[in-house]
PDB file of C-alpha atoms in Angstrom:
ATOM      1  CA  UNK A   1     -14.220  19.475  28.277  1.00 52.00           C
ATOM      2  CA  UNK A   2     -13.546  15.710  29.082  1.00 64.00           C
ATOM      3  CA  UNK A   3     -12.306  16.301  32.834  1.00 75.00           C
ATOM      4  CA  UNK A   4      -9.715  13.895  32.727  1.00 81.00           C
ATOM      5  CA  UNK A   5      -7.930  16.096  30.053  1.00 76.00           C
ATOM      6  CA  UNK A   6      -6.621  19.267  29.502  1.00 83.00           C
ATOM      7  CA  UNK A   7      -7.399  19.209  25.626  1.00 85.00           C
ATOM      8  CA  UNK A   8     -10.112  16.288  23.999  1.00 89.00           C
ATOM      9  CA  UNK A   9     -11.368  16.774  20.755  1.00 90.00           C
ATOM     10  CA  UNK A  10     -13.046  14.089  18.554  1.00 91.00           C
ATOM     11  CA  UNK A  11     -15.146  13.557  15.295  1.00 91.00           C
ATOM     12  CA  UNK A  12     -17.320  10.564  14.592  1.00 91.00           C
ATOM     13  CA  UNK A  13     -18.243   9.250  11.697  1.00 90.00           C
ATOM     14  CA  UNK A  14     -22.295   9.232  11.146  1.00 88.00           C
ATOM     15  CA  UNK A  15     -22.231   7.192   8.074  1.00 83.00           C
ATOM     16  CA  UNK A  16     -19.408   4.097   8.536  1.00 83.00           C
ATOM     17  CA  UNK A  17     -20.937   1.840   6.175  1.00 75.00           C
ATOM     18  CA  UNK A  18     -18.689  -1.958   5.490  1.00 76.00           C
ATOM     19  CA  UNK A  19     -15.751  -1.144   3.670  1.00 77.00           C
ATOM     20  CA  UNK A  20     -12.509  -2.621   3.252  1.00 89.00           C
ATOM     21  CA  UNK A  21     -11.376   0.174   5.352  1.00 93.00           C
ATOM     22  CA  UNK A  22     -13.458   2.821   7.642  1.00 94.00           C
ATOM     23  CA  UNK A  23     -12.915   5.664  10.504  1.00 95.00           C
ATOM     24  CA  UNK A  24     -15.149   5.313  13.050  1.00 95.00           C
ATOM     25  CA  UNK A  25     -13.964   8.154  15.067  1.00 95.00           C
ATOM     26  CA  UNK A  26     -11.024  10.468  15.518  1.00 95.00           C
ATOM     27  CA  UNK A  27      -9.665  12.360  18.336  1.00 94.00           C
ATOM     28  CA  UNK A  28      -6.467  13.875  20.068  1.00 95.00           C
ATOM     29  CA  UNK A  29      -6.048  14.507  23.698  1.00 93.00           C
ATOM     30  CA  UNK A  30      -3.655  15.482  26.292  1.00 94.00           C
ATOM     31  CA  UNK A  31      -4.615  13.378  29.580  1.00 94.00           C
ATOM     32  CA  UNK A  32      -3.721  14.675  32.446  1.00 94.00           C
ATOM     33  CA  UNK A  33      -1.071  13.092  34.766  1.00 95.00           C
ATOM     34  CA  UNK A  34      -1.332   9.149  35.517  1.00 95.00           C
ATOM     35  CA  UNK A  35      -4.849   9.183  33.251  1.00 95.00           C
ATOM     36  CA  UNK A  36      -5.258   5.357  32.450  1.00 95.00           C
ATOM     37  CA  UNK A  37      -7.511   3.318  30.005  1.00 95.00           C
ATOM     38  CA  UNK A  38      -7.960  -0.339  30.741  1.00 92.00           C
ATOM     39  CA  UNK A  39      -7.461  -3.069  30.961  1.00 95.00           C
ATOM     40  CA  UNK A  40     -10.194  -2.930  28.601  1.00 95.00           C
ATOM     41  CA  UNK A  41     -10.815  -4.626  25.341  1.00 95.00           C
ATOM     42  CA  UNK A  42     -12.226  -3.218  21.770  1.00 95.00           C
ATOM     43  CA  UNK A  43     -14.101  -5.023  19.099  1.00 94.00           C
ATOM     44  CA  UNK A  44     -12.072  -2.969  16.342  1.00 96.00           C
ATOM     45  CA  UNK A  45      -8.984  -1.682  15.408  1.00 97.00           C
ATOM     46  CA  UNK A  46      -7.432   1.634  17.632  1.00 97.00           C
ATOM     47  CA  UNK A  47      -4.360   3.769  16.664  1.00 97.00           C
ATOM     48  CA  UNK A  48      -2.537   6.209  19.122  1.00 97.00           C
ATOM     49  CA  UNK A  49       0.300   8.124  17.929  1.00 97.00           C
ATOM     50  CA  UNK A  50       2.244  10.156  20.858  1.00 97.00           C
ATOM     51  CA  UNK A  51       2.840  13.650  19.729  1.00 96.00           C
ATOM     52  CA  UNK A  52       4.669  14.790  22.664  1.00 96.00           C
ATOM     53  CA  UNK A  53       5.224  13.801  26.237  1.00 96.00           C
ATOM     54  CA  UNK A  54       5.731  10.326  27.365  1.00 96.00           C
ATOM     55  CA  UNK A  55       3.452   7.331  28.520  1.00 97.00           C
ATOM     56  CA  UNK A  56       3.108   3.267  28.822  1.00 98.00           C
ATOM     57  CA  UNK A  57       1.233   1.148  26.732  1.00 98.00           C
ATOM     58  CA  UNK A  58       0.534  -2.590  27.620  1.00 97.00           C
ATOM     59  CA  UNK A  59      -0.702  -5.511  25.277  1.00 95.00           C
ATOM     60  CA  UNK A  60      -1.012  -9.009  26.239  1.00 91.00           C
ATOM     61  CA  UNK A  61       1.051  -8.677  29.156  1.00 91.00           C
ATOM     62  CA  UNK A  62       4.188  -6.611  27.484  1.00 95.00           C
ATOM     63  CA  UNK A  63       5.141  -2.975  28.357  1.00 96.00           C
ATOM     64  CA  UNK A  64       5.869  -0.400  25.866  1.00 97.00           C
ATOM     65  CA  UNK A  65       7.604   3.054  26.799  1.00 97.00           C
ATOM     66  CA  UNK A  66       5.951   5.332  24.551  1.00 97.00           C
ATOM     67  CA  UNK A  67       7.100   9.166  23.554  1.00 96.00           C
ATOM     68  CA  UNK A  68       6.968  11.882  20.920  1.00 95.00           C
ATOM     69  CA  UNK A  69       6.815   9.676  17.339  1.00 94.00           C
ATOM     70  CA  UNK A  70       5.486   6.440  18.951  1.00 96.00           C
ATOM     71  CA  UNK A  71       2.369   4.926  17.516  1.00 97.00           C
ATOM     72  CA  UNK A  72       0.740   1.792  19.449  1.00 97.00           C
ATOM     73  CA  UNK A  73      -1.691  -0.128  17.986  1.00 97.00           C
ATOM     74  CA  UNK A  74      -5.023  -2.045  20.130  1.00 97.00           C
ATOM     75  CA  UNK A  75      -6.336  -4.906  17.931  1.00 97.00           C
ATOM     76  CA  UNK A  76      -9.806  -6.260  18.652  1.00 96.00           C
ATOM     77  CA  UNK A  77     -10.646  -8.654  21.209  1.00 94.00           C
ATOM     78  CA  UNK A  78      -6.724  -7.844  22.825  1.00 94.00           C
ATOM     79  CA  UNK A  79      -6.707  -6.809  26.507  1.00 95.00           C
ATOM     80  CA  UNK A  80      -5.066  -3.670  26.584  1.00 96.00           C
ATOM     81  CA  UNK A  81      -4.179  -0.788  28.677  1.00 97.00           C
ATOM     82  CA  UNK A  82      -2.467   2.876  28.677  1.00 97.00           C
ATOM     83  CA  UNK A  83      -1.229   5.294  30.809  1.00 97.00           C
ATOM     84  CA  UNK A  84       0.151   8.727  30.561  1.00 97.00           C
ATOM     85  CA  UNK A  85       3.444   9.993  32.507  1.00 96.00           C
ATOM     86  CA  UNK A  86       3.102  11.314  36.026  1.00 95.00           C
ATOM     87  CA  UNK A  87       5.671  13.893  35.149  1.00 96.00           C
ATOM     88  CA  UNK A  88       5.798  14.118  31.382  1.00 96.00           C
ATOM     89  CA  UNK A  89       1.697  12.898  30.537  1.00 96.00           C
ATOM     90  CA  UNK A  90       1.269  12.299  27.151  1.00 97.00           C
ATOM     91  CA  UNK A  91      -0.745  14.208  24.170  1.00 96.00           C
ATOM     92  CA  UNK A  92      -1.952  11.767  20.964  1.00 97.00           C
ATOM     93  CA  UNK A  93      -3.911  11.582  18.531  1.00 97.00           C
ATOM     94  CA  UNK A  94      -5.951   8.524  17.544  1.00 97.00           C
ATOM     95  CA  UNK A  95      -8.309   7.078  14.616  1.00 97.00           C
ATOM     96  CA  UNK A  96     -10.753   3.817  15.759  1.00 96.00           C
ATOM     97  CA  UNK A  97     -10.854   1.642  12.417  1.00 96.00           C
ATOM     98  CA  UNK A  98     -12.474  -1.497  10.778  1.00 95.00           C
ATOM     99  CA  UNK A  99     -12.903  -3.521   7.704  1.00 93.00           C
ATOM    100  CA  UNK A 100     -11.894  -6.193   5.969  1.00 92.00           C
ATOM    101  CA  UNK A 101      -8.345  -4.782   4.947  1.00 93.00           C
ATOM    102  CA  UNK A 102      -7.559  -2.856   7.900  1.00 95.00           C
ATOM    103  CA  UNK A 103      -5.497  -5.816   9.488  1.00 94.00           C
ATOM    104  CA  UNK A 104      -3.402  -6.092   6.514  1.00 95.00           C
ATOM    105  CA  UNK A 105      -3.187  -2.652   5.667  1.00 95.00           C
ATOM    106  CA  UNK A 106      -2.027  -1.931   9.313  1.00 96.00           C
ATOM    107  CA  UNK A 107       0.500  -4.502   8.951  1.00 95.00           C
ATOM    108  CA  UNK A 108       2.044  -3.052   5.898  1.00 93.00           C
ATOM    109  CA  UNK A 109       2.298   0.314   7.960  1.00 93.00           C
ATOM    110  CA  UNK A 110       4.343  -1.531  10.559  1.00 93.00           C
ATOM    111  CA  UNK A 111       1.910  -2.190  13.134  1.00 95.00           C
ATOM    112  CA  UNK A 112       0.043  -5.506  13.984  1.00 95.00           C
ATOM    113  CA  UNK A 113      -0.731  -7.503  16.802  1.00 94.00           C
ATOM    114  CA  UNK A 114       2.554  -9.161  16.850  1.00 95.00           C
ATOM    115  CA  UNK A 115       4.532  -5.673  16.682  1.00 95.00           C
ATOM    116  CA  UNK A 116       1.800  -3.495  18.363  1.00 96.00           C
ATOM    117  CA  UNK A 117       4.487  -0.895  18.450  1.00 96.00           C
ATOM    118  CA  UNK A 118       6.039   1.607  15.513  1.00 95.00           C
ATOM    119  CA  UNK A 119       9.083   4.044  17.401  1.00 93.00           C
ATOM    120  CA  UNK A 120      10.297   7.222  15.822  1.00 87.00           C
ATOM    121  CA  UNK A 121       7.950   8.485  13.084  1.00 90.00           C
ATOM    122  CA  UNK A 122       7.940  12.097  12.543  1.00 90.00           C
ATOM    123  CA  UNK A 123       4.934  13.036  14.983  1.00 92.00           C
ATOM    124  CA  UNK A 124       4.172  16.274  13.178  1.00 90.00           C
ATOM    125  CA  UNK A 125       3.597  14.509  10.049  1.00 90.00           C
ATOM    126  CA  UNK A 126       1.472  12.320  11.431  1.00 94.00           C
ATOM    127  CA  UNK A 127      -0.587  15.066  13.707  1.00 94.00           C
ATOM    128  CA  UNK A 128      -1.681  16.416  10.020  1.00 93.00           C
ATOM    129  CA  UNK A 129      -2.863  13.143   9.181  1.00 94.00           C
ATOM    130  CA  UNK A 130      -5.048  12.633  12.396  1.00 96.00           C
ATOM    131  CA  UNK A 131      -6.078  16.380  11.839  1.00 94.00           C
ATOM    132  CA  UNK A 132      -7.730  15.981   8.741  1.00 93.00           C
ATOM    133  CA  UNK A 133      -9.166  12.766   9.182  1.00 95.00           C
ATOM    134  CA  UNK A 134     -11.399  14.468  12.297  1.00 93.00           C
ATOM    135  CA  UNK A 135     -12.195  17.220  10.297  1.00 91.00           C
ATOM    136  CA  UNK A 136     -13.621  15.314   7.459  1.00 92.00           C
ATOM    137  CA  UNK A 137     -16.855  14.713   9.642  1.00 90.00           C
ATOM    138  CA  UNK A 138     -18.184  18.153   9.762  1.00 78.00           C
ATOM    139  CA  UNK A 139     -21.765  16.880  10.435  1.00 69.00           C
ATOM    140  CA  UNK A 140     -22.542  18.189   6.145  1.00 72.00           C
ATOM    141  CA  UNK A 141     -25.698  17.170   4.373  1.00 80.00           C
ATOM    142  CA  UNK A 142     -23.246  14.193   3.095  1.00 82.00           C
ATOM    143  CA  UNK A 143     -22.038  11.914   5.746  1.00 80.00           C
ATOM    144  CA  UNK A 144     -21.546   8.903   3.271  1.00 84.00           C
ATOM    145  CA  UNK A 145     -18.750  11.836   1.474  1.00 89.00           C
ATOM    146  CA  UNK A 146     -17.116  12.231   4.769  1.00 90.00           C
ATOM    147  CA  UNK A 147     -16.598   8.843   5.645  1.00 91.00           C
ATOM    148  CA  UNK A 148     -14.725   8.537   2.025  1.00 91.00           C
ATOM    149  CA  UNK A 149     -12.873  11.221   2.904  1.00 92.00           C
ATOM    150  CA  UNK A 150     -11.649   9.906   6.172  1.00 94.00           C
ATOM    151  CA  UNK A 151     -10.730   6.937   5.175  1.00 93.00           C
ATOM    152  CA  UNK A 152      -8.453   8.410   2.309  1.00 94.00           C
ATOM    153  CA  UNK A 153      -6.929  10.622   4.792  1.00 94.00           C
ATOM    154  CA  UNK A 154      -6.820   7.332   6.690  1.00 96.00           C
ATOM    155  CA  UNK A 155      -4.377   5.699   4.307  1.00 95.00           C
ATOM    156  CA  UNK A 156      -2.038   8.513   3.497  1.00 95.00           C
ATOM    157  CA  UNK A 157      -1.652   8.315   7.298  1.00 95.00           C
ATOM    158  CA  UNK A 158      -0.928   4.511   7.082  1.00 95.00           C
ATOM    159  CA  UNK A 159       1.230   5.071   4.349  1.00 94.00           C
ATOM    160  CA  UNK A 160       3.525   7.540   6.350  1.00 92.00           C
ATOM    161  CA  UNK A 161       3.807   5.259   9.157  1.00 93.00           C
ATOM    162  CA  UNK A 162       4.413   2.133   6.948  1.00 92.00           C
ATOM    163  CA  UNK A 163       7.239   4.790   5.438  1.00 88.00           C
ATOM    164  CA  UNK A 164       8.897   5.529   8.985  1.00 86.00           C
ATOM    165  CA  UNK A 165       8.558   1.585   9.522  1.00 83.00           C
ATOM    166  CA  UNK A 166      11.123   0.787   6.526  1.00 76.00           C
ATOM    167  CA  UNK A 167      12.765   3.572   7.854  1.00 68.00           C
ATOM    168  CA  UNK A 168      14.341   1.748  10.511  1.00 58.00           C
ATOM    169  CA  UNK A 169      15.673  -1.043   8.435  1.00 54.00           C
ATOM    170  CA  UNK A 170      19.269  -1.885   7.324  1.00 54.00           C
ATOM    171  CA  UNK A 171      20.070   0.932   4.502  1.00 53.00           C
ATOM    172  CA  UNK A 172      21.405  -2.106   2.207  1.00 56.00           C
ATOM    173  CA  UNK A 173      17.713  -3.803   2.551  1.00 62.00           C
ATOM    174  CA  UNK A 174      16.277  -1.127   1.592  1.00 62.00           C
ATOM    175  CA  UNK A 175      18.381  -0.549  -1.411  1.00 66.00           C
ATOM    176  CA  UNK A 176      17.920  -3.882  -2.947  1.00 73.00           C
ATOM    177  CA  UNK A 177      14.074  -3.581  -1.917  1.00 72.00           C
ATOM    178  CA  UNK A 178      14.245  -0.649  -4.054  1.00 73.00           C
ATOM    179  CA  UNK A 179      15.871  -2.543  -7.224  1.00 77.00           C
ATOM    180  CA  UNK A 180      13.644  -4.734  -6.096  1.00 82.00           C
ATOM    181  CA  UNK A 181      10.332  -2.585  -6.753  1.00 79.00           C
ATOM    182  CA  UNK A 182      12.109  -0.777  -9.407  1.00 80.00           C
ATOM    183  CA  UNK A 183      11.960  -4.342 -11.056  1.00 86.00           C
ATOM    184  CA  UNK A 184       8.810  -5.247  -9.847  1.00 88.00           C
ATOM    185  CA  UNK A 185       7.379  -1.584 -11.344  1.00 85.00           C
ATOM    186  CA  UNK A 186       9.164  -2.193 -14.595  1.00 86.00           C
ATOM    187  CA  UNK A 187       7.256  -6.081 -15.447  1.00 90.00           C
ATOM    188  CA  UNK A 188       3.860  -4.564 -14.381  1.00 89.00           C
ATOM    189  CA  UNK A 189       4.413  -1.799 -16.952  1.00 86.00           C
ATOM    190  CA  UNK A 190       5.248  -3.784 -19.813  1.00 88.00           C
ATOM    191  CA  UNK A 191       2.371  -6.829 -19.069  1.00 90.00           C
ATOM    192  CA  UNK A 192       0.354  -3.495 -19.314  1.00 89.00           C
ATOM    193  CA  UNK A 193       1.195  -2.224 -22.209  1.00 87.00           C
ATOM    194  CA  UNK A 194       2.573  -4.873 -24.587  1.00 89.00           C
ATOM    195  CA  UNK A 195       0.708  -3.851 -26.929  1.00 89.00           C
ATOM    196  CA  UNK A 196       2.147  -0.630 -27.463  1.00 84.00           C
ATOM    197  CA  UNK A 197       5.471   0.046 -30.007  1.00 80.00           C
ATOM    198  CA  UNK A 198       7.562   0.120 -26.684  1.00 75.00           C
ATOM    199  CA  UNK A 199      11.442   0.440 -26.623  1.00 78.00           C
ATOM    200  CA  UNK A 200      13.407  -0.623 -23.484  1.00 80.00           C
ATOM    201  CA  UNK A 201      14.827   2.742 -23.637  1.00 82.00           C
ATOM    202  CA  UNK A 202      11.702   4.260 -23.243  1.00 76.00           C
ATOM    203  CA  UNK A 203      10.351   1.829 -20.677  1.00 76.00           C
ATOM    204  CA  UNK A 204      13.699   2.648 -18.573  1.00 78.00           C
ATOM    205  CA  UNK A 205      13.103   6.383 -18.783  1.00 76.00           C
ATOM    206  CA  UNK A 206       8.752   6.896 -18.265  1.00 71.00           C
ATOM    207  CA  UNK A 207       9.874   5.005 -15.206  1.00 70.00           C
ATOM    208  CA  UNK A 208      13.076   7.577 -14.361  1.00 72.00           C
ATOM    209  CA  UNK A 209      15.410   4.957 -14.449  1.00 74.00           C
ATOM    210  CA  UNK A 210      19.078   4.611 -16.761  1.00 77.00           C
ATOM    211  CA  UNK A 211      18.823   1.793 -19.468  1.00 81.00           C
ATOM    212  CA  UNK A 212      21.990   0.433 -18.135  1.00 83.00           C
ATOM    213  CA  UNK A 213      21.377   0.115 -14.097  1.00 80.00           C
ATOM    214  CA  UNK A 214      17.335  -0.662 -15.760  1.00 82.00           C
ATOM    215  CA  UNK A 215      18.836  -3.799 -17.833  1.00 87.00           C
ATOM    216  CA  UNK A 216      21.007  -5.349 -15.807  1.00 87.00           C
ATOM    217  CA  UNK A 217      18.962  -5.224 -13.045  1.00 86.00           C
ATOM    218  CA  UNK A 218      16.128  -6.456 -14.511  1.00 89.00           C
ATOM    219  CA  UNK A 219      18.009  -9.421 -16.065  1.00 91.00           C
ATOM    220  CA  UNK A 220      19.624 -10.483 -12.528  1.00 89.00           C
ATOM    221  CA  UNK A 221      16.296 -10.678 -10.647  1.00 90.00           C
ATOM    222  CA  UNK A 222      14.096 -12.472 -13.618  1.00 91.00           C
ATOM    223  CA  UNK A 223      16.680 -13.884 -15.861  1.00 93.00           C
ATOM    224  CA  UNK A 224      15.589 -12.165 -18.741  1.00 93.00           C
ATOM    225  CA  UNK A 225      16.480  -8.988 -20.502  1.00 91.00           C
ATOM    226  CA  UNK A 226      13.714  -6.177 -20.507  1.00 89.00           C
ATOM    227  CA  UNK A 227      13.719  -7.025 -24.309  1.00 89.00           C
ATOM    228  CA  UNK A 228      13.249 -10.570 -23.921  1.00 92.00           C
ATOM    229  CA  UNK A 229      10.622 -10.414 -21.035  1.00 93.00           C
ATOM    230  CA  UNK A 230       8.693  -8.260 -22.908  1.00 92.00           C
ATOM    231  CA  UNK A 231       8.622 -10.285 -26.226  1.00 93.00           C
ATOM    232  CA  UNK A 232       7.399 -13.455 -23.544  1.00 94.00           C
ATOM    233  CA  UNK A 233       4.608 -11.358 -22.394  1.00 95.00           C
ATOM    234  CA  UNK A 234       3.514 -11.117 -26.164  1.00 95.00           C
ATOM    235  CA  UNK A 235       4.003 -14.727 -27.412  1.00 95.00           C
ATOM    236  CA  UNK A 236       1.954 -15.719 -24.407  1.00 95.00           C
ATOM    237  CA  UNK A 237      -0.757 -13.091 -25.542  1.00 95.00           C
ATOM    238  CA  UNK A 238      -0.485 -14.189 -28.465  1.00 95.00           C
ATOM    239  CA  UNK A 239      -0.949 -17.754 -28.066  1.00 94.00           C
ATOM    240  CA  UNK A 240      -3.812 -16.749 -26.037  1.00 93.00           C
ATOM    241  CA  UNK A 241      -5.506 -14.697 -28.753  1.00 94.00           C
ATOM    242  CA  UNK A 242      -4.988 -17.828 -31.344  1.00 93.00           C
ATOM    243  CA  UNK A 243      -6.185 -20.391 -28.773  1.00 91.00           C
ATOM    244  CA  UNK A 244      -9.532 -18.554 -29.117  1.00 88.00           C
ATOM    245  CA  UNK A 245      -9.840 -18.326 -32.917  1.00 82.00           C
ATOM    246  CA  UNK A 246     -12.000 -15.093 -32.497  1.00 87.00           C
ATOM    247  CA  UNK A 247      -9.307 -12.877 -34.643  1.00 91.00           C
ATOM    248  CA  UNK A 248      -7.628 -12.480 -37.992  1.00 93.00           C
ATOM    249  CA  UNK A 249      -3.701 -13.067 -37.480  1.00 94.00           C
ATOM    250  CA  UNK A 250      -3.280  -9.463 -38.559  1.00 94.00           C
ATOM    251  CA  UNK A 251      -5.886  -8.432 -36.134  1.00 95.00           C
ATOM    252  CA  UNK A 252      -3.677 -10.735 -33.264  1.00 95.00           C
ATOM    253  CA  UNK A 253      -0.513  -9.120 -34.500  1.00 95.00           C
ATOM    254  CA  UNK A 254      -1.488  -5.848 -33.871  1.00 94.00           C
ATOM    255  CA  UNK A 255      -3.421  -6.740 -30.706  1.00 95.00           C
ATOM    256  CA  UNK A 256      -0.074  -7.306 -29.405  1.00 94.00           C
ATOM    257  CA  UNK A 257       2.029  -4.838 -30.027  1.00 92.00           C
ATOM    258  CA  UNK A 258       3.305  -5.854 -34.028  1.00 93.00           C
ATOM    259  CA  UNK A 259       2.650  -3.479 -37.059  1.00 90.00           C
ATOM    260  CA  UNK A 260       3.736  -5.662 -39.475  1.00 92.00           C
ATOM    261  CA  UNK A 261       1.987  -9.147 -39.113  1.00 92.00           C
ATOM    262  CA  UNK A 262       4.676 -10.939 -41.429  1.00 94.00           C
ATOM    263  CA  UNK A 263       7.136  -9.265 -38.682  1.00 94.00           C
ATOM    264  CA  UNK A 264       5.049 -10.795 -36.296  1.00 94.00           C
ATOM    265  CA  UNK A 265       4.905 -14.344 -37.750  1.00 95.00           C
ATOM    266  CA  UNK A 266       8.602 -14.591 -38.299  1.00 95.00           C
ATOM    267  CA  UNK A 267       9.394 -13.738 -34.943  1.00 94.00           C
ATOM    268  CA  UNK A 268       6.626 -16.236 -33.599  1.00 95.00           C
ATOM    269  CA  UNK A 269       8.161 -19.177 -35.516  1.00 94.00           C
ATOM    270  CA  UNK A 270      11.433 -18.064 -33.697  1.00 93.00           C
ATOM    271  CA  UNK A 271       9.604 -18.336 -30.295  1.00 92.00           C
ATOM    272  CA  UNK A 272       7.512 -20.982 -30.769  1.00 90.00           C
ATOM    273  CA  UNK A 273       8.861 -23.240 -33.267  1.00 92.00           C
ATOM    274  CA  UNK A 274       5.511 -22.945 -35.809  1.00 93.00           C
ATOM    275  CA  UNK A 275       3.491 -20.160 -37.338  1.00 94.00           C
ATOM    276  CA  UNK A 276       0.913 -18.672 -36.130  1.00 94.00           C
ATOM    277  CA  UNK A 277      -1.706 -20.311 -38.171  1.00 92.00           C
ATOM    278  CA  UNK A 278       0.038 -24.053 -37.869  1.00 92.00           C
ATOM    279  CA  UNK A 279       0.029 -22.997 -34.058  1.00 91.00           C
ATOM    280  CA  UNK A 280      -3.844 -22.296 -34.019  1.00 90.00           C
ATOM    281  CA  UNK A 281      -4.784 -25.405 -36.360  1.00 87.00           C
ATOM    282  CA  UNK A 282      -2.793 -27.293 -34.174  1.00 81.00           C
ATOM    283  CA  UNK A 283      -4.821 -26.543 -31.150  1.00 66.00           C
ATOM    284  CA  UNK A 284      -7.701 -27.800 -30.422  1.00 58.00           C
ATOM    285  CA  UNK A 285     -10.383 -26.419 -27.628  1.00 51.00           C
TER     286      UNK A 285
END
């Protein structure tokens, strides 16, 4: 038992390795009364969530009340310090992390060195999160396994704080943020799979959304209609596949989304004011 806790438990990772993202240990505590770290400074990223009771953290010179649902943030090479409650001390969890993502990825949770602070998250959530990651190293035959593990645990964790962070934002943001992604979703899916027989009704509804709301949002944030964007996508493709002079036009036809390559030239006159074929004897490499 660490003396200056009631409770201290903590798992460290044998096999770290240089990822984009790592655990290098995970604990939980409950300090007791007045316990203080620092000032003090790390060479990697530390996370403390508060699971109950009440302390003070301080980064470059601010103060931060911190309770139940609070999760501070240390950043390396930023002099730091904490202290738990007289009265009400503190119990947290924690997870020490590096690599080359962690700063962004910890800045899409909510937390950076700017905002070392994320109030309000649901802390028993979170305690789940910081439970598995510290039982992922068991000490097996397999430490390289257990470090994988963590660091998945790691960013389901990050993802439930960066969850609680939009949380707190103005409910209208975060509707048009939605339409926004909804949008967003909908132009990755079809510059994916353009080359499928896709309908707009059935790109609205694999991605649970009404053709309606799908269409006319859609249109208002690229200018485009689904339909429209997604016969771009396949000019430009198909250009592409001409340029090269590798395949047949029936072969490029097909290759992007077009059963019927006389279909497919008619319609690529209408976009691009030739044929195919004058297109790719017009071009020269």
């Amino acid at each position: 038992m660490n003396p200056d806790h009631y409770q201290f438990e903590i798992g460290i990772n044998l096999h770290p390795g240089e990822g984009e993202l790592t655990v290098l240990f995970s604990g939980e505590g409950s300090p007791r009364p007045g316990h203080k770290i620092g000032p003090s400074v790390h060479d990697y990223y530390l996370i403390h969530t508060v699971l109950s009771g009440e302390g003070v953290f301080v980064s470059a010179g601010r103060s931060y009340s911190c309770q139940a649902g609070d999760t501070f943030l240390i950043t390396p090479g930023s002099l730091f310090s904490y202290e738990a409650d007289r009265r009400t001390p503190w119990q947290y969890a924690w997870a020490a992390i590096q690599g080359d993502a962690a700063s962004h990825l910890l800045k899409e949770a909510g937390v950076s060195r700017e905002k070392p602070v994320l109030k309000g998250a649901d802390p028993l959530a979170l305690h789940s999160f910081y439970h598995r990651i510290r039982h992922s190293f068991k000490q097996s035959p397999f430490p390289e396994l257990e470090s994988l593990e963590a660091s998945g645990w790691l960013r389901l964790l990050l993802h439930r704080l960066g969850l609680a962070s939009r949380d707190l934002g103005n409910t209208s943001d975060r509707h048009q943020e939605m339409i926004d992604r909804q949008v967003e979703q909908a132009k990755r899916w079809i510059s994916l799979q353009y080359h499928q027989q896709l309908g707009i009704s059935q790109i609205a509804s694999s991605l649970g959304y009404h053709r309606a709301h799908f269409s006319k949002a859609f249109k208002e944030r690229t200018g485009l209609s689904p339909k429209q964007y997604l016969m771009k996508i396949r000019m430009d493709k198909a250009k592409e596949l001409l340029e090269s002079k590798v395949l047949t036009i029936d072969e490029v036809s097909s290759s992007v989304g077009f059963n019927d390559a006389l279909y497919f030239s008619k319609q690529f006159r209408s976009w691009c004011g030739q044929s195919p074929s004058e297109y790719r004897s017009g071009f020269k490499r």
